[in-house]
């Protein structure tokens, strides 16, 4: 069974939207429905994705589905923290591929401004090991800082190389009107910004945001009726790592992402070099460098060199996060994966505008939950 | 693609287990794995289900999957409040039916004793309409009390008939060692118990509980290797209703359940009269009476008569909740659907012991989330 994405959309990402979650969701849904030959009554079901406990609404899937006018059709909530909306794609692929549904809507959302940053941080920490690690200070930045240190120690990766990930992000952010931050940042600016969790500084970290994303999935025959340019889901890989960092085999990469990408490549029948454009989960600059390696865009330990050589810029061997990535777009947790898919969808349809990678045929999304606890890698083809 | 349940298990349900959620999950998993020809390495993935915000662990799927020794295989969290674990079955059917996985484990859990009843009640209310209804007192009992009043008004259903649902539950609870309450209750006792939300009294309501359930799903060829007596998923129906009770077309039944059952019967190619044994979501006595009608076990308005005539006892036309149901077993929210499946699984394999319905070939599970907001109906065959 072939499953396609036939429409995508996202809301503007912002630090404080002033909108309710259902309004954010509607903004993304409206955009996804804009150019499709599809009426609401042909949608069979929805899946709603977010990280839990930010919004006072508990079990938000029914309310959002209702607001989009999709009741009484089934809906449920799928979650893997920051990778929730690509988990939605995996679950949606299943519902369509098994024949239960023909067309479904996946909404990812988060309203981070609902809480203070301290409260938001507390929620995030409870996604890590709540017995032995988060109570002792293992915040998200600290978890990635440990990975950064290990990577520097083992491979000689430098703070300048990490800074260059942010420089690339800033460069492309100016072309993305949906991004929270739209300005260029220089290496020195990154290096001199406030230390958050050494060696990670302010500009090495992405920011909490409000936002929503939406994807419409359809089975093959329906997809071809809905649009002339469906984008096919060709490979899905998903894996986990143990929650506790202290129990992991290594800290220089994410085993979950490595395994998920192997599964995805195998299912799609391609190799890393076949990827024309990729969106990776750059919640921190080091995360993008590790992603290069976990995805096989370079050898282990060569990620720093890859960005230094600008191989992940447009025109390089692997254009990565040319929409600005999380570092500039902001990270509305449950919406992030869908926003990545939105960018790849447009690329494969040649609708990338000023960031279009010429002739892009194969795109990849790498979406991580927690400190590498969950990983989804999805390969799309046109 | 045929998908089967090859093993099920549940922990003891109790008011205060003193266990961590992962320990509850393991208890259910161990039982599900007991009689299967399956080693852990043949399990491809897991889905973890609960109602959110009862346990301090956020995003519990990774920790539970890890505790069961299933990492680095993928896992995610699926939720539709009280119907979460049958939502897990729906998502799992998709992952297997689409060819992504061959064998997977679904765990449902809840540790309600983590919170005081007031706190638990506050969480539950936030699953309803948090703008216009729950802040004004629409608790779960109140929501079902409104349905009970409407049913009494429109069909002449009586408090005695509702009480008889609890009498049946008490009768069978004595045969279920996993139930929280194991004792018979008389009609007078129900009628004279404390009013919770008129006309619902103490014994008309199920109780919060701790517990976990586990189901192992497999695709056809694997299922036949794993067990000689797989139980097949023959129909799955799911639907929603608008969240606000004030916006519903009627309050004498659950539109979500009606629609879900129609879909499930159609997919299975059967009619209500083909059902040999059923588990329905009796969170309140009125809920079971409405379920009879929504599932087509009797005409609309005849539910009270059906229990009065003891047609839903063993030996009656439709044996319902002969494991005691939620009213006696207790309601560990995310575990409840899996516990219902566990009972039907054993019935269809002839392993029901003292509550075995002779020659049961077709079983049905009816699992509701919120005040009828979500409904899953699943039909199983042997």
XYZ file of C-alpha atoms in Angstrom:
764
model
C 0.000 0.000 0.000
C 1.425 3.364 -0.978
C 0.676 6.267 1.319
C 1.181 9.883 0.327
C 1.219 13.307 1.880
C -1.192 15.402 -0.177
C -1.154 18.641 1.795
C 0.772 20.334 4.572
C 0.590 23.596 6.461
C 1.828 25.340 9.502
C 0.890 28.321 11.581
C 3.267 31.139 12.158
C 5.644 30.135 14.950
C 5.950 32.782 17.641
C 7.060 33.269 21.226
C 3.565 34.186 22.356
C 0.747 33.664 19.903
C -2.124 34.844 22.079
C -4.149 32.073 20.430
C -5.825 28.994 21.816
C -4.438 25.629 20.738
C -7.466 24.973 18.546
C -6.931 28.294 16.782
C -3.278 27.459 16.148
C -4.367 24.075 14.802
C -6.906 25.664 12.507
C -4.289 28.009 11.044
C -2.155 25.031 10.037
C -5.133 22.976 8.846
C -6.445 25.811 6.654
C -3.092 26.061 4.895
C -2.890 22.283 4.394
C -6.380 22.250 2.850
C -5.698 25.196 0.545
C -4.592 23.554 -2.663
C -6.163 20.135 -2.383
C -9.081 18.704 -4.262
C -10.636 17.461 -1.064
C -13.711 18.372 0.872
C -13.972 17.969 4.596
C -16.413 15.085 4.278
C -13.755 12.951 2.589
C -11.544 13.054 5.647
C -11.941 9.828 7.633
C -10.103 10.520 10.854
C -7.518 12.629 12.606
C -4.536 12.179 14.880
C -3.543 14.992 17.206
C 0.010 15.241 18.506
C 1.776 17.297 21.144
C 3.908 17.004 24.214
C 1.571 16.697 27.197
C 0.942 18.990 30.134
C 1.566 22.397 28.615
C -2.043 23.291 27.942
C -4.813 23.032 30.553
C -6.964 21.049 28.085
C -6.453 17.385 28.818
C -6.966 14.909 25.973
C -6.947 17.679 23.345
C -7.623 15.503 20.302
C -11.411 15.560 20.595
C -11.624 19.327 21.036
C -9.285 20.041 18.146
C -10.967 17.530 15.855
C -14.313 19.130 16.725
C -12.997 22.649 16.071
C -11.798 21.535 12.634
C -15.294 20.177 11.987
C -14.104 16.576 11.811
C -16.366 15.033 14.458
C -17.918 12.444 14.705
C -14.975 10.884 12.910
C -12.421 9.131 15.092
C -9.449 10.918 16.557
C -6.782 10.149 19.097
C -3.669 11.599 20.616
C -0.202 10.309 19.732
C 2.860 11.384 21.649
C 6.618 10.928 21.811
C 7.430 14.400 23.210
C 9.310 16.482 20.620
C 8.873 13.851 17.902
C 5.117 13.550 18.417
C 3.957 14.750 15.004
C 6.184 12.336 13.073
C 4.908 9.636 15.401
C 1.536 10.797 14.102
C 2.758 10.134 10.564
C 3.842 6.633 11.559
C 0.492 5.885 13.203
C -1.358 7.463 10.267
C 0.635 5.429 7.749
C -0.565 2.379 9.662
C -4.241 3.351 9.701
C -4.181 3.979 5.952
C -1.827 1.164 4.998
C -3.958 -1.362 6.866
C -7.091 -0.229 5.065
C -8.890 1.226 8.069
C -8.942 4.721 6.569
C -8.376 6.418 3.210
C -7.642 10.028 4.122
C -6.602 11.468 7.440
C -5.409 14.651 9.023
C -2.499 14.867 11.430
C -2.222 17.955 13.589
C 0.773 18.778 15.773
C 0.654 21.691 18.154
C 2.156 23.313 21.187
C 1.484 26.472 23.077
C 4.633 26.916 25.104
C 3.669 30.450 26.141
C 0.929 28.947 28.312
C 3.571 28.433 30.990
C 6.548 30.368 32.344
C 9.935 29.099 31.154
C 10.561 27.631 34.602
C 7.296 25.718 34.474
C 7.976 24.625 30.895
C 11.433 23.443 31.929
C 9.936 21.456 34.794
C 7.569 19.687 32.379
C 10.409 18.904 30.000
C 12.545 17.447 32.759
C 9.762 15.058 33.729
C 10.112 13.520 30.273
C 13.634 12.412 31.253
C 14.540 9.958 34.022
C 12.548 11.371 36.935
C 14.147 9.189 39.540
C 17.886 9.578 39.112
C 18.605 12.297 36.584
C 16.182 15.181 36.138
C 15.881 15.882 39.893
C 19.646 16.413 39.911
C 19.683 19.010 37.168
C 19.559 17.104 33.910
C 17.675 19.709 31.908
C 17.448 19.503 28.122
C 20.406 21.881 27.563
C 22.460 19.958 30.124
C 21.691 16.659 28.399
C 22.850 17.961 25.047
C 25.824 19.758 26.663
C 27.022 16.357 27.903
C 26.820 15.084 24.330
C 28.700 18.159 23.100
C 31.512 17.618 25.621
C 31.795 13.942 24.691
C 31.913 14.835 20.997
C 34.597 17.487 21.581
C 36.603 15.074 23.683
C 36.415 12.128 21.318
C 36.490 13.820 17.920
C 37.973 17.244 18.543
C 34.752 18.991 17.540
C 35.011 22.707 18.358
C 32.687 25.367 19.702
C 33.304 27.291 16.467
C 31.994 24.365 14.440
C 28.864 24.253 16.566
C 28.482 28.012 16.165
C 28.574 27.537 12.402
C 25.386 25.478 12.585
C 23.668 28.533 14.037
C 25.245 30.781 11.396
C 23.700 28.613 8.662
C 20.378 28.634 10.481
C 20.411 32.427 10.749
C 21.248 32.818 7.084
C 18.225 30.815 5.939
C 15.894 32.121 8.640
C 15.682 35.400 6.750
C 13.857 33.573 3.978
C 11.291 31.987 6.303
C 8.405 34.274 7.279
C 7.031 31.640 9.701
C 10.212 31.584 11.812
C 10.394 33.140 15.286
C 13.855 34.612 14.638
C 14.668 36.020 11.226
C 18.157 37.385 11.328
C 21.752 36.439 10.576
C 24.073 35.586 13.445
C 27.881 35.599 13.273
C 30.226 33.016 14.788
C 31.551 35.501 17.348
C 28.063 36.401 18.421
C 27.331 32.747 19.162
C 30.605 32.240 21.005
C 30.102 35.354 23.114
C 26.465 34.753 23.957
C 25.434 33.779 27.480
C 26.482 30.321 28.628
C 23.403 28.162 29.142
C 25.029 24.834 29.930
C 28.697 24.814 28.980
C 29.763 24.404 26.183
C 26.285 25.377 24.913
C 25.562 29.068 24.791
C 22.408 31.049 24.133
C 22.683 30.867 20.353
C 23.421 27.118 20.452
C 19.904 26.536 21.783
C 16.522 26.687 20.103
C 13.701 28.579 21.763
C 10.294 27.494 23.040
C 7.518 28.648 20.757
C 3.812 28.490 20.023
C 2.746 26.878 16.795
C 0.917 24.154 14.929
C 1.484 22.048 11.856
C -0.808 19.914 9.761
C -0.365 17.068 7.294
C -2.976 15.323 5.174
C -2.257 11.669 4.373
C -4.034 9.606 1.753
C -3.850 6.188 0.182
C -2.559 5.926 -3.359
C -5.709 6.176 -5.463
C -7.209 8.926 -3.330
C -3.909 10.802 -3.278
C -3.871 10.993 -7.049
C -7.395 12.406 -7.067
C -6.571 14.944 -4.374
C -3.446 16.398 -5.971
C -1.326 16.058 -9.084
C 1.822 16.127 -7.016
C 1.533 13.797 -4.032
C 4.665 13.193 -1.999
C 5.142 9.541 -1.110
C 6.133 8.119 2.230
C 8.905 5.761 1.140
C 10.539 4.816 4.390
C 9.714 5.091 8.073
C 12.147 4.192 10.814
C 11.614 4.622 14.478
C 13.663 3.615 17.504
C 14.241 4.446 21.137
C 17.132 4.717 23.500
C 17.106 4.073 27.238
C 15.848 7.149 29.063
C 18.767 7.525 31.476
C 21.883 9.027 29.927
C 23.958 7.153 32.501
C 22.794 3.850 31.018
C 23.688 4.655 27.412
C 26.441 2.960 25.483
C 27.795 6.221 24.112
C 27.177 9.964 24.291
C 28.719 11.056 20.991
C 25.601 10.282 18.977
C 22.012 9.117 19.319
C 21.633 5.369 18.961
C 17.900 5.854 18.445
C 18.494 8.064 15.411
C 21.122 5.745 14.015
C 18.791 2.760 14.185
C 15.766 4.688 12.940
C 17.671 5.909 9.896
C 18.899 2.399 9.062
C 15.310 1.134 9.117
C 14.081 4.047 7.021
C 16.830 3.712 4.395
C 16.190 -0.017 4.166
C 12.443 0.398 3.734
C 12.949 3.084 1.085
C 15.708 1.094 -0.598
C 18.092 4.049 -0.679
C 21.414 5.145 0.809
C 22.285 8.420 2.555
C 23.829 9.773 -0.658
C 20.431 9.568 -2.338
C 19.033 12.229 0.000
C 18.631 15.549 -1.805
C 17.375 17.656 1.077
C 16.937 17.002 4.786
C 15.342 18.457 7.874
C 17.059 17.419 11.077
C 16.182 18.038 14.705
C 18.591 20.854 15.625
C 17.235 21.623 19.092
C 20.860 22.469 19.871
C 23.732 23.056 17.457
C 25.470 19.845 18.592
C 22.279 17.934 17.791
C 22.577 18.871 14.118
C 26.226 17.788 14.017
C 25.347 14.432 15.572
C 22.430 14.105 13.150
C 24.781 14.377 10.158
C 26.683 11.405 11.534
C 23.719 9.350 12.741
C 22.119 9.734 9.298
C 25.301 8.718 7.495
C 25.832 12.082 5.771
C 29.455 11.756 6.924
C 31.608 9.393 8.935
C 31.301 9.339 12.727
C 33.199 12.308 14.137
C 33.252 14.237 10.859
C 30.083 16.257 11.520
C 31.982 19.355 12.622
C 34.005 19.283 9.418
C 30.846 18.854 7.320
C 29.367 22.146 8.526
C 32.763 23.878 8.394
C 33.005 22.932 4.717
C 29.450 24.221 4.219
C 28.414 20.850 2.785
C 25.019 21.233 4.452
C 24.255 24.589 2.868
C 22.197 24.910 -0.298
C 24.497 23.847 -3.090
C 26.392 21.538 -0.733
C 26.233 17.771 -0.770
C 23.406 17.564 1.779
C 21.315 20.732 2.182
C 20.065 20.552 5.781
C 17.554 22.770 7.584
C 17.426 25.354 4.860
C 14.224 26.678 6.404
C 16.243 27.810 9.435
C 15.618 24.678 11.500
C 14.479 24.693 15.106
C 17.321 27.090 15.981
C 15.586 29.907 14.087
C 12.032 28.677 13.561
C 11.582 28.009 17.282
C 10.440 24.705 18.753
C 6.717 24.364 19.407
C 7.344 20.807 20.530
C 4.433 18.841 19.074
C 4.349 20.940 15.907
C 8.020 20.617 15.003
C 7.981 17.323 13.100
C 5.043 18.468 11.005
C 6.854 21.698 10.200
C 9.839 19.662 9.008
C 7.532 17.578 6.809
C 5.948 20.789 5.514
C 9.349 22.008 4.288
C 10.270 18.699 2.654
C 6.823 18.402 1.046
C 7.259 21.794 -0.616
C 10.816 20.972 -1.700
C 9.761 17.753 -3.420
C 6.969 19.583 -5.231
C 9.339 22.317 -6.373
C 7.512 24.885 -4.261
C 10.481 25.828 -2.094
C 10.733 29.332 -3.534
C 13.984 31.020 -2.617
C 15.224 27.929 -0.765
C 14.294 25.414 -3.491
C 16.925 22.707 -3.957
C 16.983 22.204 -7.722
C 15.493 18.889 -8.779
C 15.046 17.544 -5.255
C 13.524 14.066 -5.538
C 14.240 12.503 -2.166
C 13.802 14.247 1.163
C 14.429 13.151 4.720
C 12.997 14.191 8.076
C 14.846 13.400 11.329
C 12.777 14.208 14.412
C 13.948 13.477 17.965
C 12.031 13.242 21.251
C 13.609 13.907 24.625
C 17.380 13.780 24.944
C 17.567 11.315 22.071
C 15.068 8.972 23.712
C 12.771 8.753 20.701
C 13.777 9.060 17.044
C 11.686 9.050 13.889
C 13.290 9.169 10.454
C 10.985 9.435 7.456
C 12.002 9.389 3.822
C 9.807 11.037 1.226
C 9.902 10.773 -2.554
C 8.038 12.517 -5.302
C -4.142 -8.539 6.316
C -5.453 -10.458 9.303
C -4.344 -9.289 12.700
C -4.717 -11.392 15.846
C -4.410 -11.050 19.566
C -2.070 -13.819 20.687
C -1.732 -13.041 24.381
C -3.307 -10.853 27.043
C -2.757 -10.164 30.694
C -3.636 -7.789 33.444
C -2.327 -6.863 36.828
C -4.471 -7.116 39.893
C -6.658 -3.998 40.043
C -6.588 -2.306 43.435
C -7.346 0.966 45.135
C -3.698 1.512 46.077
C -1.138 -0.807 44.539
C 1.962 0.680 46.119
C 3.670 -0.087 42.804
C 5.271 2.134 40.195
C 3.591 2.323 36.803
C 6.387 0.285 35.220
C 5.896 -2.442 37.813
C 2.151 -2.536 37.146
C 2.921 -2.757 33.417
C 5.346 -5.596 33.967
C 2.763 -7.592 35.928
C 0.369 -7.423 32.966
C 3.107 -8.055 30.394
C 4.375 -11.115 32.267
C 0.911 -12.662 32.207
C 0.448 -11.883 28.501
C 3.767 -13.538 27.673
C 3.065 -16.640 29.761
C 1.596 -19.056 27.269
C 2.967 -17.749 23.989
C 5.622 -19.247 21.781
C 7.360 -15.923 21.528
C 10.642 -14.582 22.760
C 11.214 -10.943 23.568
C 13.438 -10.462 20.545
C 10.528 -11.196 18.202
C 8.593 -8.185 19.472
C 8.979 -5.280 17.038
C 7.454 -2.362 18.885
C 5.165 -1.256 21.662
C 2.363 1.211 22.235
C 1.755 2.550 25.724
C -1.649 3.910 26.677
C -3.056 5.820 29.613
C -4.921 8.957 30.514
C -2.361 11.721 30.997
C -1.343 13.707 34.059
C -1.901 11.188 36.821
C 1.682 10.037 37.149
C 4.655 12.414 37.503
C 6.454 10.598 34.658
C 5.784 12.521 31.462
C 5.908 10.624 28.174
C 5.830 7.249 29.937
C 6.126 5.048 26.856
C 9.922 5.077 26.670
C 10.385 4.240 30.354
C 7.848 1.440 30.282
C 9.185 -0.012 27.032
C 12.678 0.084 28.537
C 11.517 -1.613 31.761
C 9.966 -4.421 29.702
C 13.320 -4.795 27.913
C 11.899 -3.702 24.562
C 14.285 -0.836 23.765
C 15.695 0.162 21.282
C 12.501 -0.838 19.476
C 10.045 1.950 18.766
C 7.325 2.919 21.163
C 4.834 5.736 21.484
C 1.969 6.883 23.613
C -1.631 6.675 22.403
C -4.436 8.334 24.299
C -8.189 8.859 24.237
C -8.659 9.081 28.033
C -10.650 6.071 29.313
C -10.594 4.347 25.916
C -6.828 4.691 25.488
C -5.916 1.018 25.428
C -8.441 0.118 22.711
C -7.135 3.127 20.808
C -3.817 1.321 21.192
C -5.386 -1.737 19.538
C -6.582 0.424 16.647
C -3.149 2.011 16.184
C -1.470 -1.377 16.561
C -3.794 -2.960 14.006
C -2.610 -0.224 11.649
C 1.094 -0.730 12.262
C 0.753 -4.479 11.650
C -1.832 -4.313 8.884
C 0.286 -1.835 6.923
C 3.315 -4.114 7.128
C 5.443 -1.856 9.343
C 5.577 -4.424 12.131
C 4.833 -8.119 12.695
C 4.396 -8.397 16.455
C 3.739 -5.692 18.977
C 2.882 -5.167 22.585
C 0.207 -2.790 23.833
C 0.307 -1.756 27.455
C -2.432 0.210 29.196
C -1.943 1.487 32.705
C -3.080 3.914 35.344
C -2.040 4.604 38.874
C -4.965 6.574 40.206
C -3.702 6.335 43.796
C -0.886 8.697 42.848
C -3.324 11.556 43.445
C -6.032 12.360 45.965
C -9.583 11.866 44.683
C -10.000 15.635 44.486
C -6.883 15.955 42.344
C -7.920 12.980 40.211
C -11.337 14.561 39.755
C -9.726 17.832 38.669
C -7.694 15.983 36.016
C -10.793 14.174 34.760
C -12.750 17.384 34.455
C -10.055 18.915 32.287
C -10.797 16.170 29.746
C -14.281 17.670 29.302
C -15.086 21.162 27.973
C -12.772 23.317 30.073
C -14.271 26.599 28.985
C -18.007 26.304 29.517
C -18.770 23.061 31.344
C -16.224 21.559 33.711
C -15.551 24.843 35.570
C -19.253 24.915 36.384
C -19.351 21.477 37.953
C -19.644 19.022 35.098
C -17.795 16.172 36.744
C -17.892 12.659 35.297
C -20.734 11.513 37.603
C -22.674 14.697 36.793
C -22.261 14.101 33.055
C -23.644 10.598 33.303
C -26.340 11.715 35.768
C -27.629 14.068 33.070
C -27.826 11.113 30.698
C -29.610 9.046 33.345
C -32.215 11.780 33.895
C -32.795 12.128 30.163
C -33.181 8.355 29.827
C -35.629 8.193 32.733
C -37.588 11.096 31.317
C -37.785 9.823 27.752
C -38.062 6.076 28.255
C -39.278 5.621 31.812
C -36.073 3.902 32.856
C -36.018 3.474 36.645
C -33.425 3.717 39.386
C -34.213 0.073 40.199
C -33.267 -0.964 36.673
C -29.966 0.905 36.977
C -29.385 -0.740 40.360
C -29.837 -4.131 38.709
C -26.773 -3.475 36.555
C -24.757 -3.221 39.758
C -26.425 -6.352 41.153
C -25.245 -8.319 38.106
C -21.781 -6.814 38.425
C -21.560 -7.806 42.082
C -22.689 -11.331 41.336
C -19.915 -11.935 38.822
C -17.266 -9.963 40.722
C -17.051 -12.818 43.199
C -15.585 -14.965 40.423
C -12.915 -12.412 39.461
C -9.835 -12.414 41.691
C -8.397 -9.339 39.892
C -11.391 -7.124 40.769
C -11.175 -4.370 43.381
C -14.595 -5.245 44.854
C -15.610 -8.870 45.137
C -18.988 -8.993 46.751
C -22.669 -9.189 45.929
C -24.779 -6.070 46.256
C -28.588 -6.007 46.547
C -30.949 -3.583 44.787
C -31.898 -1.929 48.089
C -28.266 -1.408 48.975
C -27.704 0.442 45.706
C -30.836 2.543 46.109
C -29.958 3.469 49.689
C -26.312 4.264 49.078
C -25.042 7.835 49.223
C -26.186 10.117 46.423
C -23.207 11.129 44.289
C -24.971 13.060 41.549
C -28.695 12.405 41.517
C -30.017 9.963 40.303
C -26.614 8.236 40.527
C -25.679 6.875 43.904
C -22.482 5.404 45.308
C -23.100 1.918 43.923
C -24.050 3.276 40.499
C -20.474 4.503 40.068
C -17.234 2.669 39.358
C -14.179 3.438 41.473
C -10.758 4.792 40.581
C -8.108 2.078 40.675
C -4.501 1.215 39.963
C -3.811 -1.367 37.331
C -2.325 -2.340 34.002
C -3.285 -4.516 31.072
C -1.306 -5.927 28.180
C -2.139 -7.283 24.742
C 0.161 -8.876 22.195
C -0.835 -8.379 18.559
C 0.580 -10.275 15.603
C 0.062 -10.623 11.885
C -1.542 -13.783 10.609
C 1.421 -16.057 9.885
C 3.251 -15.048 13.044
C 0.085 -15.391 15.113
C -0.264 -19.014 14.084
C 3.326 -19.720 15.108
C 2.898 -17.958 18.430
C -0.256 -19.736 19.547
C -2.651 -22.452 18.409
C -5.603 -20.310 19.432
C -5.202 -16.751 18.162
C -8.181 -14.463 18.516
C -8.807 -12.383 15.403
C -9.596 -8.706 15.222
C -12.577 -8.793 12.887
C -13.984 -5.312 13.194
C -12.827 -1.988 14.564
C -15.075 1.032 14.824
C -14.195 4.323 16.371
C -16.020 7.629 16.563
C -16.234 10.826 18.573
C -18.898 13.139 19.843
C -18.579 16.865 20.448
C -16.993 17.497 23.815
C -19.662 19.830 25.203
C -22.788 18.069 26.398
C -24.748 21.240 25.643
C -23.927 20.847 21.946
C -25.083 17.245 21.615
C -28.086 16.145 19.635
C -29.338 13.855 22.364
C -28.478 12.776 25.879
C -30.221 9.403 25.981
C -27.352 7.564 24.346
C -23.840 8.043 23.050
C -23.710 8.931 19.367
C -20.007 8.048 19.336
C -20.731 4.494 20.490
C -23.620 4.094 18.069
C -21.457 5.100 15.119
C -18.439 3.106 16.270
C -20.528 -0.031 16.595
C -22.034 0.405 13.129
C -18.532 0.645 11.636
C -17.314 -2.366 13.604
C -20.298 -4.562 12.675
C -19.918 -3.598 9.024
C -16.192 -4.365 8.961
C -16.753 -7.709 10.692
C -19.761 -8.471 8.511
C -21.962 -9.381 11.455
C -25.066 -8.135 13.248
C -25.595 -7.492 16.968
C -27.348 -10.863 17.332
C -24.113 -12.618 16.324
C -22.365 -11.373 19.458
C -21.921 -14.190 21.974
C -20.289 -12.250 24.782
C -19.579 -8.555 25.338
C -17.641 -6.232 27.574
C -19.114 -2.759 27.769
C -17.899 0.407 29.450
C -20.038 0.501 32.603
C -18.349 3.425 34.343
C -21.840 4.115 35.690
C -24.867 1.825 35.704
C -26.681 4.049 33.200
C -23.692 3.728 30.868
C -24.253 -0.020 30.588
C -27.956 0.457 29.845
C -27.144 2.977 27.108
C -24.474 0.625 25.766
C -27.072 -2.143 25.262
C -29.008 0.255 23.076
C -26.079 1.885 21.272
C -24.771 -1.581 20.381
C -28.132 -2.771 19.111
C -28.628 -5.453 21.756
C -32.127 -4.041 22.145
C -34.264 -1.223 20.773
C -33.627 2.332 21.903
C -35.216 2.805 25.322
C -35.422 -0.922 26.072
C -32.091 -1.151 27.925
C -33.689 -1.020 31.352
C -35.986 -3.880 30.432
C -33.067 -5.938 29.081
C -31.284 -5.953 32.447
C -34.563 -6.427 34.309
C -35.181 -9.565 32.258
C -31.622 -10.677 33.003
C -30.919 -11.000 29.280
C -27.366 -9.748 29.888
C -26.573 -12.414 32.484
C -24.773 -15.604 31.575
C -27.362 -17.761 29.876
C -29.191 -14.668 28.616
C -29.275 -13.466 25.034
C -26.236 -11.172 25.425
C -23.939 -11.965 28.360
C -22.389 -8.591 29.256
C -19.593 -7.782 31.722
C -19.545 -11.197 33.257
C -16.140 -10.378 34.736
C -17.831 -7.763 36.944
C -17.193 -4.834 34.630
C -15.766 -1.508 35.710
C -18.377 -1.302 38.478
C -16.649 -4.113 40.366
C -13.239 -4.428 38.771
C -12.489 -0.727 39.302
C -11.431 1.661 36.559
C -7.685 2.172 36.143
C -8.429 4.435 33.208
C -5.783 3.534 30.634
C -5.845 -0.151 31.581
C -9.584 -0.674 31.299
C -9.914 -1.388 27.567
C -7.103 -3.929 27.727
C -8.788 -5.616 30.656
C -11.985 -5.885 28.602
C -10.006 -7.424 25.724
C -8.343 -9.797 28.199
C -11.754 -11.131 29.233
C -13.018 -11.537 25.671
C -9.745 -13.172 24.593
C -10.121 -15.828 27.285
C -13.811 -16.342 26.452
C -13.090 -16.989 22.776
C -10.349 -19.459 23.678
C -12.655 -21.301 26.086
C -10.505 -20.261 29.035
C -13.210 -18.345 30.889
C -13.384 -20.857 33.736
C -16.450 -20.330 35.886
C -17.700 -17.490 33.690
C -17.156 -19.290 30.367
C -19.985 -18.681 27.889
C -20.411 -22.048 26.208
C -19.203 -22.057 22.607
C -18.528 -18.303 22.429
C -17.233 -17.532 18.946
C -17.745 -13.803 18.618
C -16.943 -11.267 21.307
C -17.316 -7.507 21.465
C -15.538 -4.779 23.415
C -17.144 -1.343 23.885
C -14.765 1.174 25.468
C -15.666 4.837 26.023
C -13.474 7.887 26.712
C -14.717 10.948 28.581
C -18.449 11.525 28.862
C -19.028 9.632 25.615
C -16.557 11.807 23.733
C -14.545 8.897 22.358
C -15.846 5.419 21.548
C -14.043 2.322 20.343
C -15.922 -0.861 19.480
C -13.865 -3.922 18.563
C -15.206 -7.279 17.432
C -13.152 -10.391 17.958
C -13.574 -13.858 16.514
C -11.839 -17.154 17.108
